[in-house]
CSV table of C-alpha atoms in Angstrom, one decimal:
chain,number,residue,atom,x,y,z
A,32,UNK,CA,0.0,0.0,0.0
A,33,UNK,CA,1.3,3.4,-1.1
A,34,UNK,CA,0.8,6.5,1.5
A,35,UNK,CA,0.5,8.8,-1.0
A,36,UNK,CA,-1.7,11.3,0.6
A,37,UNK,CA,-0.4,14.4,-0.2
A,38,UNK,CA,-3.2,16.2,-1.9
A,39,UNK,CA,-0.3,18.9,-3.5
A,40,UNK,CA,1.5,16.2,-5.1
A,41,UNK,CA,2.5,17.0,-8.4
A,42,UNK,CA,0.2,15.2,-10.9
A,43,UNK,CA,1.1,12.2,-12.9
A,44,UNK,CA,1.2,12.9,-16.4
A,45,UNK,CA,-2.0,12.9,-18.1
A,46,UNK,CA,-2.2,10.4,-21.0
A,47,UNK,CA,-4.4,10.0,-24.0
A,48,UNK,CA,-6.6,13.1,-24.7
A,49,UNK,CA,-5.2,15.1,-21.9
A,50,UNK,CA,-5.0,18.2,-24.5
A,51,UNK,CA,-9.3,19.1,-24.0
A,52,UNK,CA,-8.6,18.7,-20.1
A,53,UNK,CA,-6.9,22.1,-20.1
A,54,UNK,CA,-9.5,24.5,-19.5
A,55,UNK,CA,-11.4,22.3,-16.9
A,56,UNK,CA,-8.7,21.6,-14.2
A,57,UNK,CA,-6.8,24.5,-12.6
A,58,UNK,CA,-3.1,24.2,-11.8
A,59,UNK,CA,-2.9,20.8,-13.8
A,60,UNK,CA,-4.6,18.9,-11.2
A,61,UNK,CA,-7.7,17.9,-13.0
A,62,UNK,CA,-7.7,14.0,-13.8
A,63,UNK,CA,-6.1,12.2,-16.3
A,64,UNK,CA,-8.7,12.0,-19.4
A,65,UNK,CA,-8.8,8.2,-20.2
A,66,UNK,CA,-10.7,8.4,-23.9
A,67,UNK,CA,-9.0,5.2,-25.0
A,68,UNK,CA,-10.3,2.1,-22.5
A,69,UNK,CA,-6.9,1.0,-22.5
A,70,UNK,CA,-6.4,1.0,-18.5
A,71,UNK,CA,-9.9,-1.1,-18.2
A,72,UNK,CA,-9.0,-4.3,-17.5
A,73,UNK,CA,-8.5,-6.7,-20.9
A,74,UNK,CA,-12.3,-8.8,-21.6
A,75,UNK,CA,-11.0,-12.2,-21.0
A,76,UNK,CA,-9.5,-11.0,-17.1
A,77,UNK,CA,-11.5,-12.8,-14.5
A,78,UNK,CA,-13.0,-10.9,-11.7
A,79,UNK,CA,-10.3,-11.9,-9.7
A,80,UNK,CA,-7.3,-11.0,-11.4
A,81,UNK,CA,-9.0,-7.4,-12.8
A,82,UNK,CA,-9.9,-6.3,-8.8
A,83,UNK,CA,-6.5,-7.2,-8.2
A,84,UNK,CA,-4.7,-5.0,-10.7
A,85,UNK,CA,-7.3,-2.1,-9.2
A,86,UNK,CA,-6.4,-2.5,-5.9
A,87,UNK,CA,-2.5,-2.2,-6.6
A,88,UNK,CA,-3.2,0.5,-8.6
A,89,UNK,CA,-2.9,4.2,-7.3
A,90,UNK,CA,-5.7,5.6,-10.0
A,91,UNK,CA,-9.2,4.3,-10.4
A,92,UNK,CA,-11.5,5.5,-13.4
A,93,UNK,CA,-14.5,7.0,-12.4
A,94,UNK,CA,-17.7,8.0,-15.2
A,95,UNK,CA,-19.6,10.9,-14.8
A,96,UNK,CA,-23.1,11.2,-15.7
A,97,UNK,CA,-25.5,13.8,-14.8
A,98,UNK,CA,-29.0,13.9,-13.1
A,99,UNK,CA,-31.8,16.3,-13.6
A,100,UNK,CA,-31.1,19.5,-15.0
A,101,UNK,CA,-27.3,19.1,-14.9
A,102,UNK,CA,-25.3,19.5,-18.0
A,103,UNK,CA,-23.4,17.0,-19.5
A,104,UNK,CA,-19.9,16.6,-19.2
A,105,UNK,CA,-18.7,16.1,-23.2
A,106,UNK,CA,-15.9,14.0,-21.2
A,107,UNK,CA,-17.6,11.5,-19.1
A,108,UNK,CA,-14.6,8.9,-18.2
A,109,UNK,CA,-11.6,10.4,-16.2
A,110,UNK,CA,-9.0,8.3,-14.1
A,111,UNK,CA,-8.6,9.8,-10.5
A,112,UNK,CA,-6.1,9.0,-7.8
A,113,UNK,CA,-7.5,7.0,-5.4
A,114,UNK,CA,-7.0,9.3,-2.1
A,115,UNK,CA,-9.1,11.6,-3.9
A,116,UNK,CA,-11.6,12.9,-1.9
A,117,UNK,CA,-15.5,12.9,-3.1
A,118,UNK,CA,-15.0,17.3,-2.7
A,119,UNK,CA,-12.3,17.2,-4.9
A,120,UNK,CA,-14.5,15.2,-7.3
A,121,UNK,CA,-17.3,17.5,-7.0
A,122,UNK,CA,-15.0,20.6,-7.0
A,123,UNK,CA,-13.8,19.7,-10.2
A,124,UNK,CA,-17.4,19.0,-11.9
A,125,UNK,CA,-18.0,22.3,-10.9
A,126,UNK,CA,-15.0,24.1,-12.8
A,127,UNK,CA,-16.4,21.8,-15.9
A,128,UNK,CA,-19.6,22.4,-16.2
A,129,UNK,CA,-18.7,26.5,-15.2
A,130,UNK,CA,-20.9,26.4,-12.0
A,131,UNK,CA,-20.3,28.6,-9.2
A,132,UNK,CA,-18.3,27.4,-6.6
A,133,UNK,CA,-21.1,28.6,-4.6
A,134,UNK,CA,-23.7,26.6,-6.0
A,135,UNK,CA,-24.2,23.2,-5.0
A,136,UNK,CA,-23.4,20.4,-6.2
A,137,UNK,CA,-24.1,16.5,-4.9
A,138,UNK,CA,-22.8,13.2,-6.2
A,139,UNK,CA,-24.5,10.0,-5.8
A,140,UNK,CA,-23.5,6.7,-5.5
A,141,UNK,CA,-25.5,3.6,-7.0
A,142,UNK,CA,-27.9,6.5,-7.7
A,143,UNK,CA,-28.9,6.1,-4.2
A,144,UNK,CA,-26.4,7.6,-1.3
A,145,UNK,CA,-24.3,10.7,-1.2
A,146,UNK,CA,-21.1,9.6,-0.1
A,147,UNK,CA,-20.0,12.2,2.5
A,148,UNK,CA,-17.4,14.9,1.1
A,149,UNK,CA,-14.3,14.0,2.5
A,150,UNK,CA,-14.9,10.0,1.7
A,151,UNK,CA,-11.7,8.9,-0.9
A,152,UNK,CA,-12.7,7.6,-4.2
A,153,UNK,CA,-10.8,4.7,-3.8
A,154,UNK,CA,-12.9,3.2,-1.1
A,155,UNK,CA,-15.7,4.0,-3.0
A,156,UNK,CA,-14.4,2.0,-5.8
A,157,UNK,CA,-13.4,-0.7,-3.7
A,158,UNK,CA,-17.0,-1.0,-2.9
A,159,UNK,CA,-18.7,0.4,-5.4
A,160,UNK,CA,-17.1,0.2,-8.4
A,161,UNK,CA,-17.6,-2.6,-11.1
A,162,UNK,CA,-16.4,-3.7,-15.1
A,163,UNK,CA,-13.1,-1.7,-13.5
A,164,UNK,CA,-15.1,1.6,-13.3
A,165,UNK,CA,-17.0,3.9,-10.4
A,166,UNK,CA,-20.4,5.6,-11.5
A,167,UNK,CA,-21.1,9.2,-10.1
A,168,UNK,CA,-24.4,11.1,-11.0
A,169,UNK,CA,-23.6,14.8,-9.9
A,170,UNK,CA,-27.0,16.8,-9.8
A,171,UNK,CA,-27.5,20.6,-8.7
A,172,UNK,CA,-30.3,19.2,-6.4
A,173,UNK,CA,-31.0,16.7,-4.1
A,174,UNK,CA,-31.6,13.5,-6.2
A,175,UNK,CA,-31.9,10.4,-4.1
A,176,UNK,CA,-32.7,11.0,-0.2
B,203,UNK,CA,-22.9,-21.8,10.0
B,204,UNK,CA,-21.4,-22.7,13.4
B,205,UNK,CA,-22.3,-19.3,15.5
B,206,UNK,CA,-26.0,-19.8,14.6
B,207,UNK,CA,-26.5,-22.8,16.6
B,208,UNK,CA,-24.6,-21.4,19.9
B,209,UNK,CA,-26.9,-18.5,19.0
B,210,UNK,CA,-27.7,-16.1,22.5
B,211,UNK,CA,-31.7,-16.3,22.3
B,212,UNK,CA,-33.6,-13.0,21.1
B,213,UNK,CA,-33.5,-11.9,24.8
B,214,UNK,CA,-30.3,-12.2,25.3
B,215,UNK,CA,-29.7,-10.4,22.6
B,216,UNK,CA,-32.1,-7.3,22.8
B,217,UNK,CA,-30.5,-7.1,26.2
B,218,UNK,CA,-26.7,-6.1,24.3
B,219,UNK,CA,-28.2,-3.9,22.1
B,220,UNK,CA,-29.6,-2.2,24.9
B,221,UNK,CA,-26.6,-2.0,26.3
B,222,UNK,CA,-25.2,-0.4,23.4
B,223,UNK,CA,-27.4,1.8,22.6
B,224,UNK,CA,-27.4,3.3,26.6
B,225,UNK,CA,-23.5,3.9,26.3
B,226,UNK,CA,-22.5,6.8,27.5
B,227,UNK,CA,-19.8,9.2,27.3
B,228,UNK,CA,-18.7,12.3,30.3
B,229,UNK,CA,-18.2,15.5,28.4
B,230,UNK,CA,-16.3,18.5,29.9
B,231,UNK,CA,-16.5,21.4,27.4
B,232,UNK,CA,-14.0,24.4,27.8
B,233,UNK,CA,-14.6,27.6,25.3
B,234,UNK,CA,-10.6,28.3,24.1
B,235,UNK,CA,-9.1,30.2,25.6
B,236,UNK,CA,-8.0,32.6,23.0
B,237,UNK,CA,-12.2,33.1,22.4
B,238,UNK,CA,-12.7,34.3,25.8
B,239,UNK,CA,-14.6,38.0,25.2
B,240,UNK,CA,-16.0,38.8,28.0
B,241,UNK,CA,-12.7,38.6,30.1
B,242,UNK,CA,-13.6,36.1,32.3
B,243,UNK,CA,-13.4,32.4,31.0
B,244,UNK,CA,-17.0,30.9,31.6
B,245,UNK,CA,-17.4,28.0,33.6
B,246,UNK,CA,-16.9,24.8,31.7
B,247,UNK,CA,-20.2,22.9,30.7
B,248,UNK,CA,-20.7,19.1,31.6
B,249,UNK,CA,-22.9,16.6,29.7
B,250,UNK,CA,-23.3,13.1,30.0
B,251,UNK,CA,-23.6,12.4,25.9
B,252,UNK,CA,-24.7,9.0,24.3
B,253,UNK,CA,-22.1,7.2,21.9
B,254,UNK,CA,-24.3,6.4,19.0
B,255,UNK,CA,-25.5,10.5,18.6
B,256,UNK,CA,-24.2,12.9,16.8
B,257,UNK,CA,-22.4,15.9,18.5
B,258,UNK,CA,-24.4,18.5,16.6
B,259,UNK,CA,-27.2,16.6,18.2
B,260,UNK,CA,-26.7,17.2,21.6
B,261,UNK,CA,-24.7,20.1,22.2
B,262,UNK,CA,-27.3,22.8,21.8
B,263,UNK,CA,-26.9,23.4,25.6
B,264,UNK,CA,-22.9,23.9,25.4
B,265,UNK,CA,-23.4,26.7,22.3
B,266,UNK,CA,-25.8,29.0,24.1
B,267,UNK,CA,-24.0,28.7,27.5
B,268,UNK,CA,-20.5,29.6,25.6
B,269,UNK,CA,-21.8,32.3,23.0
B,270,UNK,CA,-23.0,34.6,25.6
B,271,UNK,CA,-19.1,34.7,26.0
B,272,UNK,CA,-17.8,35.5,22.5
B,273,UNK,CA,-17.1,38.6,20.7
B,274,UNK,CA,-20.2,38.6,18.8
B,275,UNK,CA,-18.8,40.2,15.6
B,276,UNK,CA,-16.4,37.2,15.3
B,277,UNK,CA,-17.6,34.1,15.8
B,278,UNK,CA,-18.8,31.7,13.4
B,279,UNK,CA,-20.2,27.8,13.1
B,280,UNK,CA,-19.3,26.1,16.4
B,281,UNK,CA,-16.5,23.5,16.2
B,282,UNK,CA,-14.7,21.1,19.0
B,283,UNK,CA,-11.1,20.1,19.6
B,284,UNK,CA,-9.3,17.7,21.5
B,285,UNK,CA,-5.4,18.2,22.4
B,286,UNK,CA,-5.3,19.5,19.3
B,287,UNK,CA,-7.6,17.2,17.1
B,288,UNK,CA,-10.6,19.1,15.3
B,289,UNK,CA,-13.5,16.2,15.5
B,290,UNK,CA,-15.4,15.6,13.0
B,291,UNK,CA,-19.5,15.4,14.0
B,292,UNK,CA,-20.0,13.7,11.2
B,293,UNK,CA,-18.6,10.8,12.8
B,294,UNK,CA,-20.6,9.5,15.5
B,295,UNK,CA,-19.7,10.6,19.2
B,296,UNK,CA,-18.5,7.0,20.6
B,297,UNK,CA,-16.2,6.3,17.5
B,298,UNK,CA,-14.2,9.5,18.2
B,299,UNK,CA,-14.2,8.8,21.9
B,300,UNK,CA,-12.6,5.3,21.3
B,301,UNK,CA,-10.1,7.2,18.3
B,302,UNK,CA,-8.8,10.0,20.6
B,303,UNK,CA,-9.8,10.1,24.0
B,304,UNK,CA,-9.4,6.4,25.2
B,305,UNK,CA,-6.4,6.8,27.4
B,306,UNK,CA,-7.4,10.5,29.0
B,307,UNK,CA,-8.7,11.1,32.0
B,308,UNK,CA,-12.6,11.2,32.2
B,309,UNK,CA,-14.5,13.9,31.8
B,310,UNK,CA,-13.1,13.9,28.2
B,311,UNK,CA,-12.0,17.7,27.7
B,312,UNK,CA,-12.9,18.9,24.9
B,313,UNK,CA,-12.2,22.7,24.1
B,314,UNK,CA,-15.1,25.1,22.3
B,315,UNK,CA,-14.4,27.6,19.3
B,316,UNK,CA,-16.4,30.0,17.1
B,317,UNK,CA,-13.0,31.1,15.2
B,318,UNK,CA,-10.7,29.8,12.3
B,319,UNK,CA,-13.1,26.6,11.4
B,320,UNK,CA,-10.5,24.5,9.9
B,321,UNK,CA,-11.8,23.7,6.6
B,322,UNK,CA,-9.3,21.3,5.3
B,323,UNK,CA,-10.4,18.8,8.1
B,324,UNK,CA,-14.2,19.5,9.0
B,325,UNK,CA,-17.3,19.5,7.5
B,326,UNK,CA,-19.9,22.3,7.8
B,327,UNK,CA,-22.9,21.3,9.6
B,328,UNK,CA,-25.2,24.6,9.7
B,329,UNK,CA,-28.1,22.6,10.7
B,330,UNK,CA,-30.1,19.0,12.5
B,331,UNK,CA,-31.0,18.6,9.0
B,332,UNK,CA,-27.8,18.4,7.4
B,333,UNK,CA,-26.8,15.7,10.3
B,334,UNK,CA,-30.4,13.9,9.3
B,335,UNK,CA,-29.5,13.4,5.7
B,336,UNK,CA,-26.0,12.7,6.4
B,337,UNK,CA,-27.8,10.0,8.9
B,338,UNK,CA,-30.0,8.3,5.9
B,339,UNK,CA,-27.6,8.6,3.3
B,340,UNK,CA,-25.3,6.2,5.4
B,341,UNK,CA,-27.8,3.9,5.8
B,342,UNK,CA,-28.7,3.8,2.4
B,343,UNK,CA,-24.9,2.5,1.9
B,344,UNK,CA,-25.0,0.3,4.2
B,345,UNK,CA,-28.5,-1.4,2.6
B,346,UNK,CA,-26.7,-1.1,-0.3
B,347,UNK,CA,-23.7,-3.3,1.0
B,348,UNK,CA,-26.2,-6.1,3.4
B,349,UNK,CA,-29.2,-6.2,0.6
B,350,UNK,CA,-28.3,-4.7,-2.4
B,351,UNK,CA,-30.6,-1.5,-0.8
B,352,UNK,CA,-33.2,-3.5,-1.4
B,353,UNK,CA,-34.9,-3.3,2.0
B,354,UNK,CA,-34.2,0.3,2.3
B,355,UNK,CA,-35.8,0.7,-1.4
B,356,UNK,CA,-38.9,-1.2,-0.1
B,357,UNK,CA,-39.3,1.7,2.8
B,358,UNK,CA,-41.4,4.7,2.7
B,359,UNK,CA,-40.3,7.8,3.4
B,360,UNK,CA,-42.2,7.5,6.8
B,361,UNK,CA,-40.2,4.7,7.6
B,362,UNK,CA,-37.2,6.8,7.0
B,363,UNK,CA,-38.7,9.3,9.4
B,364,UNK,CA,-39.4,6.9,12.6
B,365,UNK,CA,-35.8,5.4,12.2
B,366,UNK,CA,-34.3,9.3,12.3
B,367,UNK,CA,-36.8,10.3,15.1
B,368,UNK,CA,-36.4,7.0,17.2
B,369,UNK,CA,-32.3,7.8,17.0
B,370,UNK,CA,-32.8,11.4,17.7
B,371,UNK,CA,-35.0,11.2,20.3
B,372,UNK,CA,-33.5,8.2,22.1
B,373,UNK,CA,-36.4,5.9,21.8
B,374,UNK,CA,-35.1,2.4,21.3
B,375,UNK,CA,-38.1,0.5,20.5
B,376,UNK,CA,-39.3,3.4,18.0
B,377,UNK,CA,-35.8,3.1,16.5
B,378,UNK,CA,-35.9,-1.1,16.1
B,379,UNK,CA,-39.2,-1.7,14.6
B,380,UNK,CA,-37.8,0.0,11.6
B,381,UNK,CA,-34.0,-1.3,12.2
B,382,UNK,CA,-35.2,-5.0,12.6
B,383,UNK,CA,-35.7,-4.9,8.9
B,384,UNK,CA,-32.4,-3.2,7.8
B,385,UNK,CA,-30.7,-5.5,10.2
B,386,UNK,CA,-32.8,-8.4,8.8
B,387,UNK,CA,-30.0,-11.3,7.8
B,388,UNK,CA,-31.3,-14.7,6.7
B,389,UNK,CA,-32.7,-16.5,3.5
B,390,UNK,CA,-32.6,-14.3,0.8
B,391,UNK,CA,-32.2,-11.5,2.9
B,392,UNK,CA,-28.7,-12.6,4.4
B,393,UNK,CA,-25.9,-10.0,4.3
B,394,UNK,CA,-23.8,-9.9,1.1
B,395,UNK,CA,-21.4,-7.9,2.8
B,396,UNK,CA,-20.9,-6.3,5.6
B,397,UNK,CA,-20.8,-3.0,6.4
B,398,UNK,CA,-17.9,-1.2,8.2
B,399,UNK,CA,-15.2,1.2,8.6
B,400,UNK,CA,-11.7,0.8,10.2
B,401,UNK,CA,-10.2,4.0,11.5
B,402,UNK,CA,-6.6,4.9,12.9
B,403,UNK,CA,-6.1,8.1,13.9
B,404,UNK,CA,-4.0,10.4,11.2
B,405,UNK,CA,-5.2,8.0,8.6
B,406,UNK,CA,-7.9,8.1,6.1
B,407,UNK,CA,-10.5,5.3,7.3
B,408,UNK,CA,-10.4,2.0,5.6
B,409,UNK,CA,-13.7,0.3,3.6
B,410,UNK,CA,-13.7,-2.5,1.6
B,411,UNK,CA,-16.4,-5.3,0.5
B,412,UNK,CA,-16.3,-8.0,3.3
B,413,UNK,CA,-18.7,-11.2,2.5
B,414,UNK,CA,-19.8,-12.5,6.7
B,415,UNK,CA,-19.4,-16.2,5.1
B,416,UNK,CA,-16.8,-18.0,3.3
B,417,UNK,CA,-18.0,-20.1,0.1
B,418,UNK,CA,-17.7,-22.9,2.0
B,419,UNK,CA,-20.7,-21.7,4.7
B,420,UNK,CA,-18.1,-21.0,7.4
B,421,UNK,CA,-18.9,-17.9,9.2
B,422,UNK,CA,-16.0,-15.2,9.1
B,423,UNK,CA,-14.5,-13.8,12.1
B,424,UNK,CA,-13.0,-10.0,12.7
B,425,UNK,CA,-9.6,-11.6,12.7
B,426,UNK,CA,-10.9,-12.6,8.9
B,427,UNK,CA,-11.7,-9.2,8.3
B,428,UNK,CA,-8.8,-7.0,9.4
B,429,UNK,CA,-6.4,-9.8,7.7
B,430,UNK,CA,-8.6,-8.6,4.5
B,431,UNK,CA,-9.1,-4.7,5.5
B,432,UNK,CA,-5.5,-3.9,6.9
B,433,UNK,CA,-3.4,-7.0,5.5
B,434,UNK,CA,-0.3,-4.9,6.7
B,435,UNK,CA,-0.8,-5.0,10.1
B,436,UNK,CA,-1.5,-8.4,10.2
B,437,UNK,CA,2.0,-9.5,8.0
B,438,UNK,CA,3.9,-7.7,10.8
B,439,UNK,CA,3.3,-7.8,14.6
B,440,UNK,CA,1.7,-4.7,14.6
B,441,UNK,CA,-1.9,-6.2,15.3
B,442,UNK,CA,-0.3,-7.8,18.9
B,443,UNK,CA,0.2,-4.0,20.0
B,444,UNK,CA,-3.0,-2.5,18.5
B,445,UNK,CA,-6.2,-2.5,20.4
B,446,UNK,CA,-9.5,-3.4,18.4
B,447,UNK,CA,-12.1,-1.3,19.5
B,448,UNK,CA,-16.2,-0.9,18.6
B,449,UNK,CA,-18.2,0.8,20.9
B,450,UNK,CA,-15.7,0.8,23.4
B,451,UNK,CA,-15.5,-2.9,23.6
B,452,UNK,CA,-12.4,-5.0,22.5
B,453,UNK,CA,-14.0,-8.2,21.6
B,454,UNK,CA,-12.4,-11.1,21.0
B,455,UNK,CA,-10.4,-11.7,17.5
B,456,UNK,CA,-12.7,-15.0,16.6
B,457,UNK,CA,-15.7,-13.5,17.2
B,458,UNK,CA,-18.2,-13.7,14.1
B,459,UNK,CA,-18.4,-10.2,11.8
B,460,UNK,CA,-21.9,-11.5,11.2
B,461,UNK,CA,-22.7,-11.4,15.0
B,462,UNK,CA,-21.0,-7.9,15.3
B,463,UNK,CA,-22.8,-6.3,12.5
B,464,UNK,CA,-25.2,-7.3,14.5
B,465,UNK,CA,-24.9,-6.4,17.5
B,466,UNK,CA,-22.3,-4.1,17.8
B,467,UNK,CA,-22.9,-1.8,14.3
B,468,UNK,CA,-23.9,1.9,15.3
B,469,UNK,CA,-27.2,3.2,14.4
B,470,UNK,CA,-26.2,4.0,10.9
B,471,UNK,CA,-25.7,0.6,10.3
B,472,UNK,CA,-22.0,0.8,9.6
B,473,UNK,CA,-19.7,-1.4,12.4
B,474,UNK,CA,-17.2,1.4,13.3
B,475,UNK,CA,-13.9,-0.4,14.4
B,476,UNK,CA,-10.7,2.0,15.8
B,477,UNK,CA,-7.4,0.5,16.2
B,478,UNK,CA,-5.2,2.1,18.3
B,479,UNK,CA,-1.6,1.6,19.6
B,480,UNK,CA,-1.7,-0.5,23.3
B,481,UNK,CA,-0.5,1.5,25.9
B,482,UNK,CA,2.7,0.3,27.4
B,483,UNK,CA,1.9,0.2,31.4
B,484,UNK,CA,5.2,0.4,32.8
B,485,UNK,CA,5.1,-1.6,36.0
């Protein structure tokens, strides 16, 4: 298990399609964009083996989708260290979709809990998460509950 | 399953979780120091506060006794320390007890402040509501984890509102004729995992998917489950000098999760285990 929990760590290098992430993120910290599926786990990988890469790795892929009246993200799938906290998540969606920072903003899990903001994404994965990806609805209202 | 047939009869049982549910922590609460207005420090506030609640929930009392005492053009959202430790009310009462004030002297001292909320580590909580939803959102995960959230699906919003007002208003029987069904664990309804949280303090708290049985029908025990959760204390002799705590209690290693969850597993349905260093007594 890595410690990395340093929030202000410089971010990895963004891979494929990192190029339309630029005016989303501030200071480089937005996630890596992950167009090309090529860090899901390969179609013939048993459950087993593809939770096992996951939980080794540092970066989980999460997919955005919106609820209600929320916009859409044109970029749904992103790749997100795993200390990440849900704010951050929601933070960023924010700066995307050019809401205020003001404004609310709540993400749901299983399109039924709102994780509490400083919960890491890569717990939620752990638990959450399946076919090597996290779901998050964000929604400008309260959705579920 | 083995632990189902030694099974404590329902009396037995409703007796623990009364036991649980009527434990108790002694509060002393001290405004800072440095938030002292009215040049004399007020007399500290005591309060005998229940380990499931919430502290938003119960320390109305303590912010109108301490207010009267701060410069009231500086002071905002209420927030509590320990020897240095912001807590978090979004955690429930008893877990930080067992996290940072184990090994202090009783009444736990905790000190007041209306000044520099320290955003990087709390949550805001400007209201009973916010604490309510927080409540049935974690509930929701945990039906989520035991059912698939089917049984909490199948509730009406009513039901919702009994579990949140038996909790709130300490009425126990109020509180388990909706629990019973969220805590419901056989046939089809049997846990698929089980929910909980592992927290050490200066670390972000551990969750992970935890099946109560092995494929082989043999039931799984918490020595099972932190080998799973926090594999890295168990590779090294770390677990011999921690002490595994929920609710207060250190139970033993090869006790059934399924039995814990519940029994044991705060009102939110989550088991909250701390593990913290032992203590060296020097003799």
């Amino acid at each position: 298990m890595s410690d990395k929990n340093d929030d202000d760590a410089p971010p990895s290098s963004p891979t494929a399609g990192s190029a339309s992430t630029e005016n989303a993120g501030t200071d480089g910290k937005s996630p890596t964009s992950v167009d090309s599926p090529s860090v899901s786990p390969a179609p013939g990988a048993t459950a087993s083996t593809s939770s096992k890469l996951k939980s080794n790795s540092l970066k989980v892929d999460i997919l955005l989708k919106p609820a209600g009246d929320a916009p859409i993200m044109k970029k749904k799938k992103w790749t997100v260290d795993r200390t990440k906290k849900i704010s951050w998540v929601s933070d960023f969606i924010k700066k995307y979709i050019k809401s205020e920072a003001s404004e609310s903003l709540f993400l749901y899990v299983n399109q039924a809990f709102a994780p509490s903001p400083d919960t890491d994404i890569g717990s939620i994965f752990d638990c959450f998460g399946s076919d090597g990806k996290l779901v998050l609805h964000y929604c400008r209202t309260q959705a579920w509950g | 399953m083995a632990y189902k047939q030694s099974r404590l009869t329902m009396a037995d049982d409703r007796e623990i979780l009364r036991e649980i549910w009527e434990g108790k922590v002694p509060v002393c609460f001290q405004l800072a120091q440095e938030e002292v207005y009215t040049g004399e420090q007020p007399d500290p506030f005591f309060l005998l506060v229940p380990r499931l609640s919430y502290f938003p929930l119960v320390t109305d009392k303590v912010l109108r006794h301490m207010m009267k005492h701060v410069d009231p053009e500086h002071h905002g959202e209420m927030w509590l320390e320990f020897d240095g430790q912001p807590l978090k009310w979004h955690y429930p009462i008893g877990v930080l007890f067992d996290l940072y004030g184990m090994s202090t002297d009783l009444p736990w001292k905790l000190t007041v402040h209306f000044q520099n909320f320290p955003e990087e580590e709390l949550l805001r909580c400007s209201s009973k509501e916010v604490v309510q939803s927080h409540f049935i959102s974690v509930v929701k995960e945990a039906d989520a984890l035991k059912h698939r959230g089917q049984v909490i699906n199948s509730m009406q919003k009513k039901d919702h509102s009994t579990l949140w007002a038996g909790f709130m208003n300490d009425k126990f029987d109020q509180f388990w004729s909706v629990n019973k069904r969220l805590m419901e664990n056989s046939g089809e309804k049997a846990f698929m995992f089980v929910p909980f949280r592992i927290y050490r303090a200066d670390q972000i708290p551990v969750q992970k998917l935890f099946k109560p049985c092995a494929d082989s029908g043999e039931s799984l025990t918490l020595r099972h489950l932190l080998k799973t959760a926090v594999p890295e204390l168990m590779e090294t002799d770390a677990l011999i000098s921690s002490r595994v705590l929920i609710q207060g209690i250190e139970p033993p290693l090869d006790t059934p999760v399924c039995w814990l969850s519940e029994h044991l597993s705060y009102p939110d349905n989550f088991l909250h285990i701390c593990l913290m260093p032992r203590v060296e007594v020097e003799s």
